[in-house]
PDB file of C-alpha atoms in Angstrom:
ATOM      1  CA  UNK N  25      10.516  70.146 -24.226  1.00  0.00           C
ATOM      2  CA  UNK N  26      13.223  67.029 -25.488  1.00  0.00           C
ATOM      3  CA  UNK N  27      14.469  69.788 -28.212  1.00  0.00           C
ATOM      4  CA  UNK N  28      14.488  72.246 -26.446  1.00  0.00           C
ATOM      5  CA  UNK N  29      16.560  70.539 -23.732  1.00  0.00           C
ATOM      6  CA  UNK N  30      18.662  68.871 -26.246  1.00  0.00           C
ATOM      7  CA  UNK N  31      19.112  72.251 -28.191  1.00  0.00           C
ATOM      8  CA  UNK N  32      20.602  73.909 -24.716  1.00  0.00           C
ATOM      9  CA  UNK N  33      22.815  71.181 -23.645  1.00  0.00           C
ATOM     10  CA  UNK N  34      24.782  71.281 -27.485  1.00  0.00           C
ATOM     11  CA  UNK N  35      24.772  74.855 -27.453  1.00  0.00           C
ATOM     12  CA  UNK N  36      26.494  75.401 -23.834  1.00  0.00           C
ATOM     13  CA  UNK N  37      28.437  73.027 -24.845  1.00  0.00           C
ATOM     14  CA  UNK N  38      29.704  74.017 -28.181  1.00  0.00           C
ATOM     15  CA  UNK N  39      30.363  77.286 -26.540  1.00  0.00           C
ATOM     16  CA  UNK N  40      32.076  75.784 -23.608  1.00  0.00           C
ATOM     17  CA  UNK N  41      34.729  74.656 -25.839  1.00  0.00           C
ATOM     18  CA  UNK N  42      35.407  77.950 -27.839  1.00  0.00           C
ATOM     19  CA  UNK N  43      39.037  78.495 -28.111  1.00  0.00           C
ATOM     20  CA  UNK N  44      40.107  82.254 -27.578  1.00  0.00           C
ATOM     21  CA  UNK N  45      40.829  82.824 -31.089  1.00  0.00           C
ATOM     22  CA  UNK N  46      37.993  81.549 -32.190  1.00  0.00           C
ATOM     23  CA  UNK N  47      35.346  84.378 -30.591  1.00  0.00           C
ATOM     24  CA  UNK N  48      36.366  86.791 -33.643  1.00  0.00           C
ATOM     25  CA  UNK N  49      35.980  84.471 -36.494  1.00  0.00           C
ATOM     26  CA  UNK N  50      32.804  85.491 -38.909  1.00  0.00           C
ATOM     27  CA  UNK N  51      29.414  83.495 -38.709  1.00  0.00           C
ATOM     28  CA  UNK N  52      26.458  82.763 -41.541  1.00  0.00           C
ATOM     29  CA  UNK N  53      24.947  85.528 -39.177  1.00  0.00           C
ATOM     30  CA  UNK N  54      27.250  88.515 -41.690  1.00  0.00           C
ATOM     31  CA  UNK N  55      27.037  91.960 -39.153  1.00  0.00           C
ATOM     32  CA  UNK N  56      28.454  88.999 -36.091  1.00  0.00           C
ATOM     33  CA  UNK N  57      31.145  86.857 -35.527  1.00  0.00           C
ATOM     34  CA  UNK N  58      31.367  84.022 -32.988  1.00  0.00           C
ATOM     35  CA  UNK N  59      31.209  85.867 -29.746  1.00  0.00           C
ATOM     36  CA  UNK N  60      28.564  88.605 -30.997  1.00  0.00           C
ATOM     37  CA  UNK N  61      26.112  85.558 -31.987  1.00  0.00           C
ATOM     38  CA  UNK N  62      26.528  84.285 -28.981  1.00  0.00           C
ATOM     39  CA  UNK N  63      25.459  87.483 -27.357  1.00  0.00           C
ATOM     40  CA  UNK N  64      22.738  87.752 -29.617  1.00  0.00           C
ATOM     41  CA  UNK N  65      21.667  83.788 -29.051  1.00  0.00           C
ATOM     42  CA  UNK N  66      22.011  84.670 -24.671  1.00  0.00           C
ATOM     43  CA  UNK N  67      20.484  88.091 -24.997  1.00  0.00           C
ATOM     44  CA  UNK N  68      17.398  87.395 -26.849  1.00  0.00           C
ATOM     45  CA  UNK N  69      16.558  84.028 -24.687  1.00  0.00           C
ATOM     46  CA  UNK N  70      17.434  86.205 -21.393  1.00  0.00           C
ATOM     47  CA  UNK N  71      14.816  88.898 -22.990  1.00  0.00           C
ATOM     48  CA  UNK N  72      12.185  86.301 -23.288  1.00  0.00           C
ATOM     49  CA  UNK N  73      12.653  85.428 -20.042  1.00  0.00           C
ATOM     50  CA  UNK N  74      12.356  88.756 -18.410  1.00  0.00           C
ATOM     51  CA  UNK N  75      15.400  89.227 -17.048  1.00  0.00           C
ATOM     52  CA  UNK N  76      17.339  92.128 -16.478  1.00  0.00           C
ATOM     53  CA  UNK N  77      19.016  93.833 -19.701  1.00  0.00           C
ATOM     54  CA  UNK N  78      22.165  95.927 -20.304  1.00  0.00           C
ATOM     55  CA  UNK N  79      21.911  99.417 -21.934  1.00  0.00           C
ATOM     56  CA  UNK N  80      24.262  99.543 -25.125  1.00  0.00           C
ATOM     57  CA  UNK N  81      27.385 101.815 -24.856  1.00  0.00           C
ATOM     58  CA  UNK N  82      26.191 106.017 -24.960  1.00  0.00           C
ATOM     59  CA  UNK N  83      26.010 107.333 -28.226  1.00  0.00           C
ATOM     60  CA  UNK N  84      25.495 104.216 -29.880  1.00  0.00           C
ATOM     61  CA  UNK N  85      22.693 104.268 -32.572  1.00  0.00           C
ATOM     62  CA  UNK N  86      21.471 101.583 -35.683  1.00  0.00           C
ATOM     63  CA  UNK N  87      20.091 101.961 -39.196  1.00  0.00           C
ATOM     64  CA  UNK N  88      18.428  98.975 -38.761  1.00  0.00           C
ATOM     65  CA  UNK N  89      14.851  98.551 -37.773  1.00  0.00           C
ATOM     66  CA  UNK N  90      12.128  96.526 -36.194  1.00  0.00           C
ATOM     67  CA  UNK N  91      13.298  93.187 -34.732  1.00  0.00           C
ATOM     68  CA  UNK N  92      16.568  94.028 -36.439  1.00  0.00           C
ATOM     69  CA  UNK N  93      17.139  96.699 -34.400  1.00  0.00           C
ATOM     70  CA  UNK N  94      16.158  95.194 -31.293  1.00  0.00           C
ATOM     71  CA  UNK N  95      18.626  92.264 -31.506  1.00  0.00           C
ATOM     72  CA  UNK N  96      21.337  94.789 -32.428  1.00  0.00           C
ATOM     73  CA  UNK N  97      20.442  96.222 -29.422  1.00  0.00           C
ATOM     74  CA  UNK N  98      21.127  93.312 -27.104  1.00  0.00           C
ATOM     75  CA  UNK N  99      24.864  92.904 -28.917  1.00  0.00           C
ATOM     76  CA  UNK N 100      26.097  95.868 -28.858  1.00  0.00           C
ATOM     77  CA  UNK N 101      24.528  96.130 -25.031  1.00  0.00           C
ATOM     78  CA  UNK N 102      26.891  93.033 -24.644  1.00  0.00           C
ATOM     79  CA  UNK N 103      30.095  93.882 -26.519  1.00  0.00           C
ATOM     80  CA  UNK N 104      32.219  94.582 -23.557  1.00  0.00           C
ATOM     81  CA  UNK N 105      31.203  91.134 -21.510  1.00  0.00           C
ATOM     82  CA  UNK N 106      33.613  88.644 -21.684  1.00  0.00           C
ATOM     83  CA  UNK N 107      32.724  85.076 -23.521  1.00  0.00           C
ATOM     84  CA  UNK N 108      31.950  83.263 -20.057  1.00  0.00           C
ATOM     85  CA  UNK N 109      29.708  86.314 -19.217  1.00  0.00           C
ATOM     86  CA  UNK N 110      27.936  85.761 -22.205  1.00  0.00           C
ATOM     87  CA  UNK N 111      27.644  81.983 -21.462  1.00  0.00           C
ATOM     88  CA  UNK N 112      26.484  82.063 -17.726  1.00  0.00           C
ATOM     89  CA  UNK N 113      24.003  84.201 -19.098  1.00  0.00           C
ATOM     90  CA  UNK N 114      22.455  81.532 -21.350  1.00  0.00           C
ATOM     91  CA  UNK N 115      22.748  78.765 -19.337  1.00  0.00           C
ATOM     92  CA  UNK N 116      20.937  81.210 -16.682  1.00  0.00           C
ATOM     93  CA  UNK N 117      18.412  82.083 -19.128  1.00  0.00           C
ATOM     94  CA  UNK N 118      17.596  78.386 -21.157  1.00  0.00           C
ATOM     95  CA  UNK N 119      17.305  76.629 -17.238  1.00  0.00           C
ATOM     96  CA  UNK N 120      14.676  79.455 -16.694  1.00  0.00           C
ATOM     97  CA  UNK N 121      12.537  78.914 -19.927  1.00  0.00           C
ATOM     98  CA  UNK N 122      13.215  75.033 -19.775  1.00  0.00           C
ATOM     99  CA  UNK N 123      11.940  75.311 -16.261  1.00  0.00           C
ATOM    100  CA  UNK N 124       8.501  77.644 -17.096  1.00  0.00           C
ATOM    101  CA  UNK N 125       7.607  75.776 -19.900  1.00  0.00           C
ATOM    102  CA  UNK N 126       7.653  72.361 -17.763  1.00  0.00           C
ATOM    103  CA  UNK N 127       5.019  73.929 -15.655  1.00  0.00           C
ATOM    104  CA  UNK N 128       2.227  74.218 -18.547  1.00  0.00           C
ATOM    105  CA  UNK N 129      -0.739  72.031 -18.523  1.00  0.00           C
ATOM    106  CA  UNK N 130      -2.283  71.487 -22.017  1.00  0.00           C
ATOM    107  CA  UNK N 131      -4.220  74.652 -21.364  1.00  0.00           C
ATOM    108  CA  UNK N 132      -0.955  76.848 -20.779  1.00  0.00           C
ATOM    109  CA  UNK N 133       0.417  75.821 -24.167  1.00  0.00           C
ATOM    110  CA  UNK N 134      -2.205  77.535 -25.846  1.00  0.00           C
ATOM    111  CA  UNK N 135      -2.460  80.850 -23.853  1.00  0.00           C
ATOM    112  CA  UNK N 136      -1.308  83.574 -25.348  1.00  0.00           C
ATOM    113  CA  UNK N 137       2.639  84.458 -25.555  1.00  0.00           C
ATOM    114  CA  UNK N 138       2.532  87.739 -27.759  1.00  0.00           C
ATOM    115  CA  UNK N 139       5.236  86.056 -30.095  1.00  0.00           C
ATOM    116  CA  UNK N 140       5.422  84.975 -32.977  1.00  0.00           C
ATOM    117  CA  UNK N 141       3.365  86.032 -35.251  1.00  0.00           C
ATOM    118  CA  UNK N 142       0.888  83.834 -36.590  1.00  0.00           C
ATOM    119  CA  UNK N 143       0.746  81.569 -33.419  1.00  0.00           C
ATOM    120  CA  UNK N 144       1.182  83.926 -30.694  1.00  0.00           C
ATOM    121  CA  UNK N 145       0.507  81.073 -28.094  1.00  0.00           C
ATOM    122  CA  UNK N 146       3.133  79.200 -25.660  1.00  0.00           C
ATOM    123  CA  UNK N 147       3.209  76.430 -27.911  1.00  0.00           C
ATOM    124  CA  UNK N 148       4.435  78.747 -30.856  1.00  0.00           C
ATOM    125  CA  UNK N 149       6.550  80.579 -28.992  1.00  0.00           C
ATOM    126  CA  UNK N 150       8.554  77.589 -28.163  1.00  0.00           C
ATOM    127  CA  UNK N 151       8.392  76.166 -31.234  1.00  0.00           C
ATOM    128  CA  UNK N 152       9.640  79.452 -32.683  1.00  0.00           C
ATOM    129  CA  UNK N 153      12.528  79.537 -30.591  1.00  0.00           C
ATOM    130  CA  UNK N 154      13.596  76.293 -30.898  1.00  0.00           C
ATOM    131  CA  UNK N 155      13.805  76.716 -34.928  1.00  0.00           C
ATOM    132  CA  UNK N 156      15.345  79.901 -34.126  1.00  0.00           C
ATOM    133  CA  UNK N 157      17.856  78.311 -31.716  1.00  0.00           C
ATOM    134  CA  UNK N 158      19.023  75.609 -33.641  1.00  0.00           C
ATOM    135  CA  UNK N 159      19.871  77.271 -36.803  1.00  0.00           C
ATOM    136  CA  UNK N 160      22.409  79.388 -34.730  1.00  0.00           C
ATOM    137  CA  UNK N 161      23.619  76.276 -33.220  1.00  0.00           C
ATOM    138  CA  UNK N 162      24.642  75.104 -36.677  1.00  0.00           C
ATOM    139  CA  UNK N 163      25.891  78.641 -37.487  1.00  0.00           C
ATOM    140  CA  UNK N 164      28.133  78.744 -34.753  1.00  0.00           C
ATOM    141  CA  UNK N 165      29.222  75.086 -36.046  1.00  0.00           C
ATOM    142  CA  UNK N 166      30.204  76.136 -39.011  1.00  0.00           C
ATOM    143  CA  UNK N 167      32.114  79.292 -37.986  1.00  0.00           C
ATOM    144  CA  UNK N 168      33.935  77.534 -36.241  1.00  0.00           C
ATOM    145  CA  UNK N 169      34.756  74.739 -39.048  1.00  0.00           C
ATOM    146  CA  UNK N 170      32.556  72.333 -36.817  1.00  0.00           C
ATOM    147  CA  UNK N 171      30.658  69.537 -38.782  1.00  0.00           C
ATOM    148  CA  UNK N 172      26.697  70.329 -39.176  1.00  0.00           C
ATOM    149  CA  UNK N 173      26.292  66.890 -36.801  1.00  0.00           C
ATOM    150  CA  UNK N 174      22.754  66.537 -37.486  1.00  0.00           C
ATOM    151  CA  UNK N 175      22.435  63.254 -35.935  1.00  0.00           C
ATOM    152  CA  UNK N 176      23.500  65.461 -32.581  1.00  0.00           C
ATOM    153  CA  UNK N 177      20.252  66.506 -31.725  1.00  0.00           C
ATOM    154  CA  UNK N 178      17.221  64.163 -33.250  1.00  0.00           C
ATOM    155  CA  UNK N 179      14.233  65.536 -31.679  1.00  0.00           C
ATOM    156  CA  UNK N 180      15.211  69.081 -32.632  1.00  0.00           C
ATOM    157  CA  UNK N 181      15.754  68.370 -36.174  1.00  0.00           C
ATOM    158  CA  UNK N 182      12.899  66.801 -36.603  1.00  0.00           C
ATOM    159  CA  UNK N 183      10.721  69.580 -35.285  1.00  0.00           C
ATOM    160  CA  UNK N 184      12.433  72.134 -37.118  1.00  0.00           C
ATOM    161  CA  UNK N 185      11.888  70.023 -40.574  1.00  0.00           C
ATOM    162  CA  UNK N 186       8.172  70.064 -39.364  1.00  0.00           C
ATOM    163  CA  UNK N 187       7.683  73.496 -39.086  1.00  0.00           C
ATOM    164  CA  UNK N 188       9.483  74.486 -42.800  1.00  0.00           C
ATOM    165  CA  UNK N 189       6.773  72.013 -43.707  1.00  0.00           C
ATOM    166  CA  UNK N 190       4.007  73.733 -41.910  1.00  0.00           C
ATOM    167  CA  UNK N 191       5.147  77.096 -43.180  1.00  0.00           C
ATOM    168  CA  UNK N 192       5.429  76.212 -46.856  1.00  0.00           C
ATOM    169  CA  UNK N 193       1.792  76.471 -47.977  1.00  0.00           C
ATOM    170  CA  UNK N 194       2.209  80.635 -46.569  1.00  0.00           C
ATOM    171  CA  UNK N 195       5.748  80.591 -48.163  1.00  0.00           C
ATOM    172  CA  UNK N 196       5.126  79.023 -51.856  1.00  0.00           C
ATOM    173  CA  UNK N 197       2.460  82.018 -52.244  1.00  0.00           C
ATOM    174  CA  UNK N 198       4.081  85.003 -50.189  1.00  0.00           C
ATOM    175  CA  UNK N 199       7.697  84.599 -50.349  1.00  0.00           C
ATOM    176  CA  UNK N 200       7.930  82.385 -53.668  1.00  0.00           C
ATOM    177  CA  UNK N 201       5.232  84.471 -55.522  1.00  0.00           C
ATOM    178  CA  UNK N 202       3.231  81.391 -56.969  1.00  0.00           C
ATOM    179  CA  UNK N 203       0.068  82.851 -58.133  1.00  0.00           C
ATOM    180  CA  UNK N 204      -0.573  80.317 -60.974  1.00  0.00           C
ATOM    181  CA  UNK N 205      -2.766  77.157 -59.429  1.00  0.00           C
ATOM    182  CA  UNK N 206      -0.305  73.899 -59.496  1.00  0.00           C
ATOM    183  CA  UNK N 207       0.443  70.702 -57.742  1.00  0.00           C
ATOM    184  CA  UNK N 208       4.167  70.288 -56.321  1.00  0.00           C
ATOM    185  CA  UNK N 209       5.039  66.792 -55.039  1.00  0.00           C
ATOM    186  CA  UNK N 210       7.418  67.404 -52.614  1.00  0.00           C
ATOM    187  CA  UNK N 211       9.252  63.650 -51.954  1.00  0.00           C
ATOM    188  CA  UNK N 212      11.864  64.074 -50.017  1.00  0.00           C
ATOM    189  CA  UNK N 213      14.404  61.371 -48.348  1.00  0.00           C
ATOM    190  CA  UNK N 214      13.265  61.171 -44.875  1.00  0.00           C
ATOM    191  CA  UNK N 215       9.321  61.607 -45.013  1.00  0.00           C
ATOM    192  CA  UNK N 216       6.510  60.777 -46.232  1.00  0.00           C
ATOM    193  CA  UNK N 217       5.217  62.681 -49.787  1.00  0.00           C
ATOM    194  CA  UNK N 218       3.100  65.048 -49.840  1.00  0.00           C
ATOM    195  CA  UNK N 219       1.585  67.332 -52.387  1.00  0.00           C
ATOM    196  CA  UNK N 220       2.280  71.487 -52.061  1.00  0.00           C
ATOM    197  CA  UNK N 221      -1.333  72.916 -53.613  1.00  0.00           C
ATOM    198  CA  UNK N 222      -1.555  76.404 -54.597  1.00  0.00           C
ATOM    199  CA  UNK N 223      -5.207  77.200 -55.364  1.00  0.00           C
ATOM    200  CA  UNK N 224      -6.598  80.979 -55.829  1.00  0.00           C
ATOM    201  CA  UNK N 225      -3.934  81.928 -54.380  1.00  0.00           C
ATOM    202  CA  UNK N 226      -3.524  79.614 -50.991  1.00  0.00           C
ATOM    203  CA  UNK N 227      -1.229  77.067 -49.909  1.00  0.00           C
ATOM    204  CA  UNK N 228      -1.863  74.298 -48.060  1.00  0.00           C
ATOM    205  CA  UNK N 229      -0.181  70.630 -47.979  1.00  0.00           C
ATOM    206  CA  UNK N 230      -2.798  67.502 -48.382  1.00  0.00           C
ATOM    207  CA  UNK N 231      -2.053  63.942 -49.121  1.00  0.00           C
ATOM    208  CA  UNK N 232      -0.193  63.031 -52.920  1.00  0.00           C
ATOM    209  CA  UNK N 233      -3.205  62.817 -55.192  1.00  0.00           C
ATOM    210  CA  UNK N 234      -3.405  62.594 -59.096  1.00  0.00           C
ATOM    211  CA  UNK N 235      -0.986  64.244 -61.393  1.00  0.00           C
ATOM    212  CA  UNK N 236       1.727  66.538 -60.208  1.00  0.00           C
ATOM    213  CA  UNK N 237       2.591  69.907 -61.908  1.00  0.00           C
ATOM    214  CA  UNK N 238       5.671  69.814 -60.289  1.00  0.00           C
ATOM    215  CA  UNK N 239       8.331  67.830 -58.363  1.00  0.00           C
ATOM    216  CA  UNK N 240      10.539  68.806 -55.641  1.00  0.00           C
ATOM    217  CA  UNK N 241      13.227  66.006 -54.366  1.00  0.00           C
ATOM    218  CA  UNK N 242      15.983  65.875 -52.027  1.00  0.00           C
ATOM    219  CA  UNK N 243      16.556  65.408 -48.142  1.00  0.00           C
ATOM    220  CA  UNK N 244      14.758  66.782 -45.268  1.00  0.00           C
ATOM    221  CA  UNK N 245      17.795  68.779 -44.485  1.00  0.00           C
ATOM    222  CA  UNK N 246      18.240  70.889 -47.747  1.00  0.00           C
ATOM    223  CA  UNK N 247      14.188  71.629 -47.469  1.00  0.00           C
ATOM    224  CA  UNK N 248      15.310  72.775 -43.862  1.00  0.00           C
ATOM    225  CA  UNK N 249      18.553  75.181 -45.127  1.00  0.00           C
ATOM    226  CA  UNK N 250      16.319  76.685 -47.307  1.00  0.00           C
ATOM    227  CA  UNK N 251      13.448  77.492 -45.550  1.00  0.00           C
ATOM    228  CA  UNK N 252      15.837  79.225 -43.189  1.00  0.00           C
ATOM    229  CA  UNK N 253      17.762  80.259 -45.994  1.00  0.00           C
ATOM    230  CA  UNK N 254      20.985  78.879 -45.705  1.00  0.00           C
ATOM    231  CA  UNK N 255      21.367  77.078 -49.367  1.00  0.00           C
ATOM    232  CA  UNK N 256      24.762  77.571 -49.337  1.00  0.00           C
ATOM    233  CA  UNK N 257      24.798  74.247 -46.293  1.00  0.00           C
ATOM    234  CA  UNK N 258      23.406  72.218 -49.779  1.00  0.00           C
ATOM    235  CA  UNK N 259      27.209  71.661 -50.257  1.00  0.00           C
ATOM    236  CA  UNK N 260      27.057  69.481 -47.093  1.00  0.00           C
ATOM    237  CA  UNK N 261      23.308  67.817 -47.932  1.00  0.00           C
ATOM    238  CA  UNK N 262      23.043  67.620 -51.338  1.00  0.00           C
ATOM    239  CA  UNK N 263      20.821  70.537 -53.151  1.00  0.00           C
ATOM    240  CA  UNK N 264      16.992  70.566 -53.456  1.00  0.00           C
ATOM    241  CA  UNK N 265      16.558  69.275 -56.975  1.00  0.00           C
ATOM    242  CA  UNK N 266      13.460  70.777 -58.853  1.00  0.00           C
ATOM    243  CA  UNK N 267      11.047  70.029 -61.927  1.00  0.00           C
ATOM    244  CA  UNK N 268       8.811  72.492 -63.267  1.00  0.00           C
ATOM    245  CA  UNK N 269       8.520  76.492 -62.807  1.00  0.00           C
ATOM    246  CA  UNK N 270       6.674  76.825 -59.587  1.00  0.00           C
ATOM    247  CA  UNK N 271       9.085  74.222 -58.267  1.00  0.00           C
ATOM    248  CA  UNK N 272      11.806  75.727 -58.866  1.00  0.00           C
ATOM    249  CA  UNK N 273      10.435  79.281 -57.554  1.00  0.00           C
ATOM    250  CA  UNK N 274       9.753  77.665 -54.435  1.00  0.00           C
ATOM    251  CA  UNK N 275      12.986  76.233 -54.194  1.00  0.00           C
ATOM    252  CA  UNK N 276      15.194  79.079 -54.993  1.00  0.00           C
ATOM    253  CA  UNK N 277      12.505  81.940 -52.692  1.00  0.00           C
ATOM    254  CA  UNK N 278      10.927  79.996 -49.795  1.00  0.00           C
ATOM    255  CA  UNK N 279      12.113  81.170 -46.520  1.00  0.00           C
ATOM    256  CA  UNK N 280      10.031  81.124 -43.292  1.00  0.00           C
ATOM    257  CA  UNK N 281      11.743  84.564 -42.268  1.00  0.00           C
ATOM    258  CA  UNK N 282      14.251  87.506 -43.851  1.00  0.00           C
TER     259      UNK N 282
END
């Protein structure tokens, strides 16, 4: 609940201070620029939350599909509000989650949410959305020629680094291809080390033990950018610096979604 409160206070603010020409400039996100992430960042929280949603303009139609095509939905829905429209909207829409989510005893974090996949509970859900939030924080910082500032919001970092952590064992073998069995230490500035075991086929993190295969070094942040796969933020971090095949395949592939 700290993240996601911290998350929602940077990001009304960052938007609060959007100069009209900036709302056009281009984002990380490539089909949006600022204003149309910002739709997308108000429109998908205001979906969670049930409320009310705008029909996109008549006629208008998508090649994309799945969740794709549901967030390009919500934009285009959006693409005649004005910026402060778009704002009220997620400040109305991150008080009402903030709000819910205080409510939950330790029982109501692990009823079911229906999202995400993989840990459909409350507990996932917010976890997924604050990963999900904070990355477009940052892209909206750097579309806007904003430092990263990743000082700016401590508990969310953190939380975000855990989860590309939690998801690597799942990402080394499905998104990375590792097949072979092997041992990568991942020690990274920042954390603890800990060993990245692929075995018939299945991840899974334990304690370092024995021998490596492989090394993986860096900072907390670059394992971040690319587990959410924005390398091209190494420039600001320092790259993710690899020994051994599988290392390097896991460094180059591994991210948590497409």
């Amino acid at each position: 609940m700290e993240g996601l409160e911290q998350l929602w206070a940077s990001t009304g603010q960052l938007l609060g201070e959007v100069r009209a020409s900036e709302w056009l400039l281009p984002t990380p996100c490539a089909d949006w620029d600022v204003r149309q992430l910002a739709a997308h960042i108000a429109g998908g929280q205001s979906g969670f939350e049930g409320m009310a949603q705008p029909e996109p303009p008549p006629g208008w139609t998508t090649d994309k599909l799945g969740v794709d095509a549901m967030t390009a939905v919500g934009v285009a829905a959006r693409d005649d509000w004005l910026p402060q429209q778009i704002i009220d909207e997620l400040a109305t829409a991150a008080a009402a989650q903030v709000g819910r989510l205080r409510l939950l005893d330790d029982a109501g974090w692990e009823e079911p949410a229906g999202w995400p996949p993989g840990d459909p509970t409350m507990r996932g859900y917010a976890k997924n959305r604050l990963l999900d939030g904070y990355i477009h924080l940052l892209d909206l910082r750097v579309a806007l020629g904003r430092p990263l500032d990743l000082d700016a919001e401590p508990v969310v970092f953190e939380l975000c680094v855990e989860q590309a952590f939690e998801f690597s064992g799942w990402g080394a073998v499905k998104q990375a291809g590792i097949v072979d069995d092997c041992r990568i230490r991942l020690d990274l500035r920042g954390r603890d080390a800990v060993d990245l075991v692929v075995e018939n086929r299945r991840g899974r993190l334990e304690n370092p033990a024995g021998d490596p295969t492989d090394w993986l070094t860096g900072s907390t942040a670059a394992f971040l950018f690319a587990a959410v796969d924005r390398r091209e933020w190494w420039d600001n971090v320092g790259p993710l610096d690899a020994e051994g095949e599988a290392a390097r395949r896991f460094a180059d592939r591994y991210v948590i979604w497409l």
